[in-house]
Tab-separated table of N, CA, C and O in Angstrom:
chain	number	residue	atom	x	y	z
A	1450	MET	N	0.904	-1.053	-0.099
A	1450	MET	CA	-0.024	-0.149	-0.002
A	1450	MET	C	0.962	1.176	0.053
A	1450	MET	O	1.609	1.510	0.934
A	1451	LYS	N	0.752	1.851	-0.966
A	1451	LYS	CA	1.414	3.344	-1.071
A	1451	LYS	C	0.776	4.441	-0.762
A	1451	LYS	O	-0.548	4.516	-1.164
A	1452	ARG	N	1.210	5.290	-0.217
A	1452	ARG	CA	0.476	6.771	0.205
A	1452	ARG	C	1.482	7.945	0.067
A	1452	ARG	O	2.506	7.648	0.451
A	1453	THR	N	0.725	8.849	-0.340
A	1453	THR	CA	1.827	10.314	-0.598
A	1453	THR	C	1.214	10.860	0.505
A	1453	THR	O	0.340	11.449	0.746
A	1454	LEU	N	2.244	11.650	1.214
A	1454	LEU	CA	1.969	12.771	2.282
A	1454	LEU	C	2.759	13.825	2.334
A	1454	LEU	O	3.984	13.456	1.997
A	1455	SER	N	2.183	14.872	2.640
A	1455	SER	CA	3.408	15.740	3.099
A	1455	SER	C	4.185	15.495	4.418
A	1455	SER	O	3.323	15.102	5.251
A	1456	PRO	N	5.382	15.982	4.744
A	1456	PRO	CA	5.788	15.604	5.888
A	1456	PRO	C	5.051	16.146	7.172
A	1456	PRO	O	5.045	15.754	8.409
A	1457	ILE	N	4.195	17.213	7.041
A	1457	ILE	CA	3.663	17.669	8.136
A	1457	ILE	C	2.223	17.166	8.438
A	1457	ILE	O	1.557	17.236	9.417
A	1458	ASP	N	1.693	16.277	7.542
A	1458	ASP	CA	0.435	15.167	7.612
A	1458	ASP	C	0.554	14.219	8.262
A	1458	ASP	O	-0.426	13.607	8.458
A	1459	CYS	N	1.613	14.022	8.805
A	1459	CYS	CA	1.667	12.705	9.132
A	1459	CYS	C	0.951	12.087	10.478
A	1459	CYS	O	0.979	10.810	11.055
A	1460	GLY	N	0.704	13.352	11.296
A	1460	GLY	CA	0.153	12.990	12.533
A	1460	GLY	C	-1.109	12.319	12.703
A	1460	GLY	O	-1.997	11.654	13.575
A	1461	GLU	N	-1.798	12.317	11.366
A	1461	GLU	CA	-3.161	11.531	11.102
A	1461	GLU	C	-3.088	10.124	11.021
A	1461	GLU	O	-4.134	9.481	10.754
A	1462	ILE	N	-1.830	9.464	10.835
A	1462	ILE	CA	-1.876	8.067	10.445
A	1462	ILE	C	-2.374	7.096	11.814
A	1462	ILE	O	-1.816	7.385	12.745
A	1463	LYS	N	-3.013	6.169	11.138
A	1463	LYS	CA	-3.436	5.312	12.439
A	1463	LYS	C	-2.629	4.384	12.489
A	1463	LYS	O	-2.014	3.584	11.668
A	1464	ILE	N	-2.124	3.809	13.948
A	1464	ILE	CA	-1.362	3.077	14.044
A	1464	ILE	C	-1.520	1.502	14.336
A	1464	ILE	O	-2.831	1.447	15.003
A	1465	ARG	N	-1.141	0.621	13.866
A	1465	ARG	CA	-1.548	-1.032	13.708
A	1465	ARG	C	-0.398	-1.348	14.577
A	1465	ARG	O	0.743	-1.432	14.316
A	1466	PRO	N	-0.729	-1.864	15.972
A	1466	PRO	CA	0.430	-2.208	16.826
A	1466	PRO	C	1.183	-3.394	16.058
A	1466	PRO	O	2.429	-3.355	16.425
A	1467	GLU	N	0.770	-4.204	15.306
A	1467	GLU	CA	1.623	-5.365	14.836
A	1467	GLU	C	2.643	-5.093	13.534
A	1467	GLU	O	3.285	-5.381	13.283
A	1468	ALA	N	1.969	-3.811	12.789
A	1468	ALA	CA	2.569	-3.493	11.637
A	1468	ALA	C	3.909	-2.760	11.833
A	1468	ALA	O	4.197	-2.278	12.720
A	1469	ALA	N	4.334	-2.528	10.439
A	1469	ALA	CA	5.581	-1.423	10.527
A	1469	ALA	C	5.562	-0.948	9.065
A	1469	ALA	O	4.878	-1.540	8.319
A	1470	TYR	N	6.380	0.159	8.987
A	1470	TYR	CA	6.114	1.002	7.970
A	1470	TYR	C	7.583	1.181	7.164
A	1470	TYR	O	8.422	1.214	7.953
A	1471	VAL	N	7.795	1.222	6.159
A	1471	VAL	CA	8.932	1.734	5.319
A	1471	VAL	C	8.365	3.004	4.534
A	1471	VAL	O	7.522	3.084	3.908
A	1472	TYR	N	9.289	4.110	4.866
A	1472	TYR	CA	9.065	5.169	4.297
A	1472	TYR	C	10.258	5.588	3.343
A	1472	TYR	O	11.235	5.364	3.420
A	1473	ILE	N	9.637	6.427	2.076
A	1473	ILE	CA	10.599	6.973	1.163
A	1473	ILE	C	10.449	8.633	0.797
A	1473	ILE	O	9.342	8.515	0.549
A	1474	ALA	N	11.393	9.184	1.278
A	1474	ALA	CA	11.308	10.725	1.338
A	1474	ALA	C	12.082	11.062	-0.144
A	1474	ALA	O	13.124	10.658	-0.563
A	1475	GLU	N	11.339	11.917	-0.961
A	1475	GLU	CA	11.954	12.322	-2.209
A	1475	GLU	C	11.925	14.019	-2.047
A	1475	GLU	O	10.960	14.599	-1.609
A	1476	ASP	N	12.841	14.311	-3.128
A	1476	ASP	CA	12.745	15.691	-3.193
A	1476	ASP	C	11.713	16.169	-4.339
A	1476	ASP	O	11.171	15.345	-4.818
A	1477	VAL	N	11.910	17.571	-4.800
A	1477	VAL	CA	10.972	18.015	-5.937
A	1477	VAL	C	11.158	17.487	-7.072
A	1477	VAL	O	10.294	17.279	-7.885
A	1478	ASP	N	12.517	16.949	-7.526
A	1478	ASP	CA	12.672	16.358	-8.401
A	1478	ASP	C	12.455	14.777	-8.660
A	1478	ASP	O	12.826	14.043	-9.510
A	1479	GLY	N	12.175	14.011	-7.426
A	1479	GLY	CA	11.772	12.883	-7.540
A	1479	GLY	C	13.048	11.955	-7.024
A	1479	GLY	O	12.939	10.940	-6.862
A	1480	ARG	N	14.066	12.918	-6.625
A	1480	ARG	CA	15.429	12.015	-6.173
A	1480	ARG	C	14.987	11.400	-4.878
A	1480	ARG	O	14.646	12.029	-4.019
A	1481	VAL	N	15.458	9.978	-4.534
A	1481	VAL	CA	15.085	9.489	-3.303
A	1481	VAL	C	16.219	10.175	-2.080
A	1481	VAL	O	17.375	9.832	-2.521
A	1482	LEU	N	15.681	10.644	-1.244
A	1482	LEU	CA	16.612	11.300	-0.230
A	1482	LEU	C	17.008	10.344	1.001
A	1482	LEU	O	18.016	10.209	1.577
A	1483	TYR	N	15.827	9.590	1.554
A	1483	TYR	CA	16.118	8.691	2.616
A	1483	TYR	C	15.041	7.640	2.492
A	1483	TYR	O	13.735	7.972	2.066
A	1484	VAL	N	15.391	6.554	2.936
A	1484	VAL	CA	14.366	5.524	3.341
A	1484	VAL	C	14.711	5.064	4.661
A	1484	VAL	O	15.682	4.981	5.311
A	1485	GLY	N	13.436	4.859	5.419
A	1485	GLY	CA	13.424	4.519	6.762
A	1485	GLY	C	12.241	3.348	7.198
A	1485	GLY	O	11.479	3.101	6.571
A	1486	LEU	N	12.396	2.976	8.303
A	1486	LEU	CA	11.405	2.062	8.937
A	1486	LEU	C	11.131	2.416	10.253
A	1486	LEU	O	11.852	3.049	10.921
A	1487	THR	N	9.952	2.115	10.322
A	1487	THR	CA	9.371	2.559	12.004
A	1487	THR	C	8.058	1.678	12.027
A	1487	THR	O	7.281	1.325	11.282
A	1488	ASP	N	7.498	1.798	13.343
A	1488	ASP	CA	6.090	1.202	13.738
A	1488	ASP	C	5.273	2.278	14.136
A	1488	ASP	O	3.921	2.181	14.461
A	1489	ASP	N	5.784	3.383	13.937
A	1489	ASP	CA	5.092	4.605	14.343
A	1489	ASP	C	5.284	5.783	13.351
A	1489	ASP	O	6.191	6.564	13.669
A	1490	LEU	N	4.929	5.872	12.301
A	1490	LEU	CA	5.304	6.464	11.115
A	1490	LEU	C	5.194	8.136	11.623
A	1490	LEU	O	6.192	8.801	11.415
A	1491	GLY	N	3.979	8.483	12.146
A	1491	GLY	CA	3.827	10.230	12.763
A	1491	GLY	C	5.092	10.543	13.643
A	1491	GLY	O	5.536	11.565	13.376
A	1492	HIS	N	5.285	9.596	14.453
A	1492	HIS	CA	6.145	9.918	15.627
A	1492	HIS	C	7.549	9.929	15.084
A	1492	HIS	O	8.344	10.817	15.150
A	1493	ARG	N	7.838	9.075	14.269
A	1493	ARG	CA	9.216	8.877	13.314
A	1493	ARG	C	9.552	10.373	12.655
A	1493	ARG	O	10.614	10.947	12.586
A	1494	LEU	N	8.591	10.734	11.874
A	1494	LEU	CA	8.880	11.736	10.784
A	1494	LEU	C	8.756	12.882	11.748
A	1494	LEU	O	9.523	14.035	11.330
A	1495	GLY	N	8.289	13.067	12.782
A	1495	GLY	CA	8.051	14.328	13.820
A	1495	GLY	C	9.695	14.291	14.250
A	1495	GLY	O	10.337	15.363	14.566
A	1496	GLN	N	10.330	13.000	14.519
A	1496	GLN	CA	11.680	12.953	15.343
A	1496	GLN	C	12.671	13.489	14.187
A	1496	GLN	O	13.526	14.284	14.569
A	1497	HIS	N	12.435	13.167	13.038
A	1497	HIS	CA	13.278	13.893	11.803
A	1497	HIS	C	13.202	15.172	11.734
A	1497	HIS	O	14.025	15.947	11.739
A	1498	SER	N	11.807	15.863	12.038
A	1498	SER	CA	11.865	17.160	11.975
A	1498	SER	C	12.367	17.955	13.142
A	1498	SER	O	13.089	18.964	12.988
A	1499	SER	N	12.080	17.521	14.043
A	1499	SER	CA	12.578	18.136	15.351
A	1499	SER	C	13.935	18.013	15.545
A	1499	SER	O	14.560	18.866	16.482
A	1500	HIS	N	14.671	16.938	15.085
A	1500	HIS	CA	16.182	16.788	15.277
A	1500	HIS	C	16.784	17.371	13.846
A	1500	HIS	O	18.048	17.054	13.741
A	1501	HIS	N	16.047	18.038	12.867
A	1501	HIS	CA	16.611	18.626	11.873
A	1501	HIS	C	17.462	17.762	11.191
A	1501	HIS	O	18.593	17.989	10.712
A	1502	ALA	N	17.014	16.610	11.059
A	1502	ALA	CA	17.305	15.490	9.905
A	1502	ALA	C	17.799	16.467	8.465
A	1502	ALA	O	17.146	17.236	7.919
A	1503	PRO	N	18.901	16.470	8.009
A	1503	PRO	CA	19.434	16.875	6.870
A	1503	PRO	C	18.507	16.832	5.545
A	1503	PRO	O	18.260	17.741	4.868
A	1504	TRP	N	18.102	15.835	5.262
A	1504	TRP	CA	16.984	15.495	4.345
A	1504	TRP	C	15.729	16.079	4.601
A	1504	TRP	O	15.142	16.015	3.442
A	1505	TYR	N	15.056	16.013	5.591
A	1505	TYR	CA	13.818	16.471	6.235
A	1505	TYR	C	13.166	17.748	5.224
A	1505	TYR	O	12.275	17.860	5.027
A	1506	ARG	N	14.246	18.922	5.457
A	1506	ARG	CA	13.686	20.023	4.882
A	1506	ARG	C	13.716	20.093	3.435
A	1506	ARG	O	13.138	20.859	2.715
A	1507	LEU	N	14.465	19.038	2.746
A	1507	LEU	CA	14.442	18.840	1.237
A	1507	LEU	C	13.175	18.186	0.759
A	1507	LEU	O	12.970	18.006	-0.525
A	1508	ALA	N	12.713	17.362	1.647
A	1508	ALA	CA	11.607	16.475	1.190
A	1508	ALA	C	10.365	17.163	0.764
A	1508	ALA	O	9.948	18.177	1.538
A	1509	CYS	N	9.732	16.605	-0.393
A	1509	CYS	CA	8.638	17.412	-0.590
A	1509	CYS	C	7.429	16.372	-0.929
A	1509	CYS	O	6.410	16.553	-0.880
A	1510	ARG	N	7.848	15.088	-0.649
A	1510	ARG	CA	7.043	14.113	-0.853
A	1510	ARG	C	7.601	12.931	0.084
A	1510	ARG	O	8.635	12.551	-0.079
A	1511	ILE	N	6.869	12.310	0.729
A	1511	ILE	CA	7.040	11.070	1.589
A	1511	ILE	C	6.001	9.930	1.178
A	1511	ILE	O	4.826	9.990	1.332
A	1512	ARG	N	6.516	8.845	0.622
A	1512	ARG	CA	5.333	7.622	0.285
A	1512	ARG	C	5.805	6.643	1.462
A	1512	ARG	O	6.837	6.519	1.976
A	1513	TRP	N	4.894	6.009	1.866
A	1513	TRP	CA	5.023	5.012	2.768
A	1513	TRP	C	4.064	3.613	2.312
A	1513	TRP	O	2.958	3.762	1.848
A	1514	GLU	N	4.968	2.784	2.932
A	1514	GLU	CA	4.086	1.280	2.816
A	1514	GLU	C	3.950	0.519	4.151
A	1514	GLU	O	4.567	0.647	4.811
A	1515	LEU	N	2.902	-0.267	4.154
A	1515	LEU	CA	2.590	-0.879	5.533
A	1515	LEU	C	2.785	-2.172	5.263
A	1515	LEU	O	2.690	-2.702	4.127
A	1516	TYR	N	3.714	-2.855	6.288
A	1516	TYR	CA	4.097	-4.419	6.177
A	1516	TYR	C	3.304	-5.010	7.360
A	1516	TYR	O	2.855	-4.444	8.409
A	1517	PRO	N	3.228	-6.481	7.293
A	1517	PRO	CA	2.458	-7.164	8.495
A	1517	PRO	C	3.259	-7.107	9.483
A	1517	PRO	O	2.883	-7.220	10.811
A	1518	ASP	N	4.537	-6.937	9.602
A	1518	ASP	CA	5.460	-7.039	10.801
A	1518	ASP	C	6.685	-6.188	10.823
A	1518	ASP	O	7.154	-6.092	9.469
A	1519	ARG	N	7.539	-6.154	11.540
A	1519	ARG	CA	8.848	-5.498	11.662
A	1519	ARG	C	9.736	-6.027	10.603
A	1519	ARG	O	10.526	-5.570	9.943
A	1520	SER	N	9.934	-7.493	10.944
A	1520	SER	CA	10.648	-8.278	10.199
A	1520	SER	C	10.531	-8.035	8.255
A	1520	SER	O	11.471	-7.820	7.820
A	1521	ALA	N	9.498	-8.242	8.277
A	1521	ALA	CA	8.988	-8.027	6.508
A	1521	ALA	C	9.525	-6.489	6.389
A	1521	ALA	O	9.987	-6.399	4.971
A	1522	ALA	N	9.104	-5.590	7.149
A	1522	ALA	CA	9.483	-4.198	6.744
A	1522	ALA	C	11.096	-3.826	6.704
A	1522	ALA	O	11.505	-3.439	5.869
A	1523	ALA	N	11.833	-4.627	7.438
A	1523	ALA	CA	13.320	-4.559	7.648
A	1523	ALA	C	13.669	-5.142	6.298
A	1523	ALA	O	14.883	-4.583	5.599
A	1524	ARG	N	13.281	-6.014	5.497
A	1524	ARG	CA	13.711	-6.722	4.533
A	1524	ARG	C	13.317	-5.844	3.482
A	1524	ARG	O	14.144	-5.557	2.696
A	1525	ALA	N	12.431	-5.383	3.499
A	1525	ALA	CA	11.671	-4.325	2.183
A	1525	ALA	C	12.657	-2.988	2.266
A	1525	ALA	O	13.118	-2.537	1.334
A	1526	GLU	N	12.706	-2.628	3.503
A	1526	GLU	CA	14.132	-1.100	3.555
A	1526	GLU	C	15.244	-1.710	3.289
A	1526	GLU	O	15.657	-0.853	2.590
A	1527	TYR	N	15.696	-2.778	3.507
A	1527	TYR	CA	17.095	-2.975	3.060
A	1527	TYR	C	17.000	-3.233	1.711
A	1527	TYR	O	17.857	-2.567	0.991
A	1528	ALA	N	15.672	-3.926	1.011
A	1528	ALA	CA	16.064	-3.957	-0.483
A	1528	ALA	C	15.745	-2.403	-1.413
A	1528	ALA	O	16.362	-2.308	-2.299
A	1529	TYR	N	14.936	-1.699	-0.611
A	1529	TYR	CA	14.828	-0.274	-1.233
A	1529	TYR	C	16.252	0.509	-1.252
A	1529	TYR	O	16.576	1.113	-1.929
A	1530	ILE	N	16.708	0.378	-0.077
A	1530	ILE	CA	18.181	1.333	0.105
A	1530	ILE	C	19.301	0.593	-0.845
A	1530	ILE	O	19.831	1.539	-1.580
A	1531	ARG	N	19.361	-0.660	-1.044
A	1531	ARG	CA	19.972	-0.937	-2.200
A	1531	ARG	C	19.657	-0.982	-3.328
A	1531	ARG	O	20.537	-0.296	-4.480
A	1532	GLN	N	18.509	-0.705	-3.457
A	1532	GLN	CA	18.087	-0.241	-5.033
A	1532	GLN	C	17.984	1.288	-5.337
A	1532	GLN	O	18.267	1.368	-6.655
A	1533	LEU	N	17.325	1.694	-4.516
A	1533	LEU	CA	17.315	3.092	-4.699
A	1533	LEU	C	18.557	4.178	-4.558
A	1533	LEU	O	18.494	5.011	-4.969
A	1534	ASP	N	19.220	3.731	-3.792
A	1534	ASP	CA	20.608	4.444	-3.285
A	1534	ASP	C	20.326	5.997	-2.629
A	1534	ASP	O	20.630	6.898	-3.493
A	1535	PRO	N	19.576	5.884	-1.849
A	1535	PRO	CA	19.261	7.205	-1.142
A	1535	PRO	C	20.310	7.878	-0.508
A	1535	PRO	O	21.366	7.518	-0.048
A	1536	VAL	N	20.469	9.352	-0.996
A	1536	VAL	CA	21.296	10.304	-0.800
A	1536	VAL	C	21.961	10.269	0.913
A	1536	VAL	O	23.084	10.126	1.069
A	1537	HIS	N	20.698	10.130	1.808
A	1537	HIS	CA	21.236	10.236	3.080
A	1537	HIS	C	21.145	9.256	3.778
A	1537	HIS	O	21.300	9.244	5.088
A	1538	ASN	N	21.254	7.874	3.416
A	1538	ASN	CA	20.885	6.703	4.231
A	1538	ASN	C	22.422	6.375	4.276
A	1538	ASN	O	23.122	6.306	3.291
A	1539	ILE	N	23.073	5.730	5.296
A	1539	ILE	CA	24.312	5.079	5.292
A	1539	ILE	C	24.223	3.792	5.783
A	1539	ILE	O	24.909	2.852	5.131
A	1540	VAL	N	23.110	3.321	6.503
A	1540	VAL	CA	23.126	2.073	7.052
A	1540	VAL	C	22.719	1.185	5.645
A	1540	VAL	O	21.563	1.704	4.797
A	1541	HIS	N	22.908	-0.057	5.411
A	1541	HIS	CA	22.876	-0.958	4.490
A	1541	HIS	C	23.297	-0.763	3.199
A	1541	HIS	O	23.167	-1.383	2.242
A	1542	LYS	N	24.076	0.175	3.002
A	1542	LYS	CA	25.045	0.440	1.619
A	1542	LYS	C	25.845	-0.369	1.691
A	1542	LYS	O	26.559	-0.596	0.484
A	1543	THR	N	26.670	-0.645	2.533
A	1543	THR	CA	27.916	-1.503	2.723
A	1543	THR	C	27.740	-2.488	3.644
A	1543	THR	O	28.829	-3.554	3.312
A	1544	ARG	N	26.975	-2.944	4.370
A	1544	ARG	CA	26.808	-4.237	4.743
A	1544	ARG	C	25.566	-4.790	4.434
A	1544	ARG	O	24.597	-4.298	4.068
A	1545	ILE	N	25.626	-6.454	4.635
A	1545	ILE	CA	24.488	-6.866	4.428
A	1545	ILE	C	23.902	-7.582	5.592
A	1545	ILE	O	24.476	-8.491	6.038
A	1546	PRO	N	22.438	-7.034	5.866
A	1546	PRO	CA	22.034	-7.537	7.253
A	1546	PRO	C	21.441	-8.826	7.087
A	1546	PRO	O	21.324	-9.487	5.875
A	1547	ASP	N	21.177	-9.592	8.123
A	1547	ASP	CA	20.187	-10.865	7.945
A	1547	ASP	C	19.176	-10.949	8.113
A	1547	ASP	O	18.309	-11.033	9.026
A	1548	VAL	N	18.549	-10.406	6.830
A	1548	VAL	CA	16.967	-10.252	6.949
A	1548	VAL	C	16.442	-10.935	6.262
A	1548	VAL	O	15.091	-10.569	5.892
A	1549	GLY	N	16.822	-11.826	5.137
A	1549	GLY	CA	16.097	-12.286	4.111
A	1549	GLY	C	15.953	-11.595	2.766
A	1549	GLY	O	16.432	-10.798	2.377
A	1550	THR	N	14.735	-12.081	2.206
A	1550	THR	CA	14.637	-11.481	1.200
A	1550	THR	C	13.485	-10.406	1.047
A	1550	THR	O	12.349	-10.748	2.108
A	1551	ALA	N	12.888	-9.298	0.379
A	1551	ALA	CA	11.969	-8.639	0.507
A	1551	ALA	C	10.705	-9.015	0.092
A	1551	ALA	O	10.634	-10.015	-0.729
A	1552	THR	N	9.498	-8.459	0.763
A	1552	THR	CA	8.216	-9.145	0.502
A	1552	THR	C	7.336	-7.930	-0.010
A	1552	THR	O	7.633	-6.854	0.288
A	1553	PHE	N	6.197	-8.359	-0.567
A	1553	PHE	CA	5.234	-7.166	-0.775
A	1553	PHE	C	4.655	-6.561	0.404
A	1553	PHE	O	4.324	-7.321	1.414
A	1554	PRO	N	4.276	-5.202	0.220
A	1554	PRO	CA	3.602	-4.777	1.311
A	1554	PRO	C	1.915	-5.244	1.287
A	1554	PRO	O	1.310	-6.000	0.719
A	1555	VAL	N	1.461	-4.867	2.526
A	1555	VAL	CA	0.121	-5.241	2.887
A	1555	VAL	C	-0.987	-4.678	2.114
A	1555	VAL	O	-0.709	-3.286	1.672
A	1556	GLU	N	-1.919	-5.573	1.681
A	1556	GLU	CA	-3.085	-4.779	0.869
A	1556	GLU	C	-4.029	-4.488	1.921
A	1556	GLU	O	-4.444	-5.356	2.746
A	1557	ASP	N	-4.811	-3.365	1.573
A	1557	ASP	CA	-6.090	-3.160	2.326
A	1557	ASP	C	-7.051	-3.580	1.790
A	1557	ASP	O	-7.473	-3.677	0.642
């Protein structure tokens, strides 16, 4: 499931306790800035904003996908980072975690 949100609209996201989200931040040209994983999307994006993450002020679009659990989301995050080569991600670019293969997002 993909959604497009502006970074300031994330407070309205409903939390599913067992689920996890992978989010992809893009700039105005569609360049992928950052890929992240969280089980509380609104809170995590708020952290990026309040901690002045370098990519956050450049993001004009954030897409997110819902996964059934954190393990599935971690596999997808790893695959996206390797595939999309986000400018501001460091983790997963040089090491391979023990997370298996990526799975498809949960359908609503």
